[in-house]
């Protein structure tokens, strides 16, 4: 992504052959909305399992290192990480 932006901003496509970068990356598109009911349960299950694993690991390290873990703060950190992942 960064390489495409640099090529575009510096007009390298005029001097060098940078068109292969743009043509090789597909354009983003929304998934078909009829898939949403089919994947909703699986998405919810994966979310609960990943939160449970994250909290259990955090509690193990907190017990070992003698500090407290706030579950709400961990959940907020996971949401922020997910939103950051979506914005890339």
Short mmCIF file of C-alpha atoms in Angstrom, two decimals, residues 20-53:
data_model
loop_
_atom_site.label_atom_id
_atom_site.label_comp_id
_atom_site.label_asym_id
_atom_site.label_seq_id
_atom_site.Cartn_x
_atom_site.Cartn_y
_atom_site.Cartn_z
CA UNK A 20 2.00 -3.33 -12.44
CA UNK A 21 1.59 -2.44 -8.75
CA UNK A 22 -1.78 -0.82 -9.29
CA UNK A 23 -3.08 -3.49 -11.64
CA UNK A 24 -2.05 -6.40 -9.40
CA UNK A 25 -4.03 -5.26 -6.34
CA UNK A 26 -7.79 -5.78 -6.57
CA UNK A 27 -10.10 -2.91 -5.74
CA UNK A 28 -11.84 -3.12 -2.36
CA UNK A 29 -15.47 -4.11 -2.45
CA UNK A 30 -18.18 -4.95 0.04
CA UNK A 31 -18.96 -8.62 0.52
CA UNK A 32 -22.39 -9.85 -0.54
CA UNK A 33 -24.88 -9.00 2.19
CA UNK A 34 -26.64 -12.36 1.88
CA UNK A 35 -23.55 -13.93 3.52
CA UNK A 36 -23.99 -12.01 6.77
CA UNK A 37 -26.61 -14.32 8.35
CA UNK A 38 -24.50 -17.34 7.42
CA UNK A 39 -21.35 -16.07 9.16
CA UNK A 40 -22.90 -14.21 12.12
CA UNK A 41 -22.84 -17.17 14.53
CA UNK A 42 -19.29 -18.16 13.58
CA UNK A 43 -18.10 -14.56 13.96
CA UNK A 44 -19.70 -14.27 17.38
CA UNK A 45 -18.17 -17.57 18.49
CA UNK A 46 -14.68 -16.57 17.32
CA UNK A 47 -15.03 -13.24 19.11
CA UNK A 48 -15.98 -14.86 22.43
CA UNK A 49 -13.21 -17.47 22.20
CA UNK A 50 -10.52 -14.89 21.34
CA UNK A 51 -11.63 -12.62 24.19
CA UNK A 52 -11.61 -15.56 26.62
CA UNK A 53 -8.11 -16.64 25.57
#
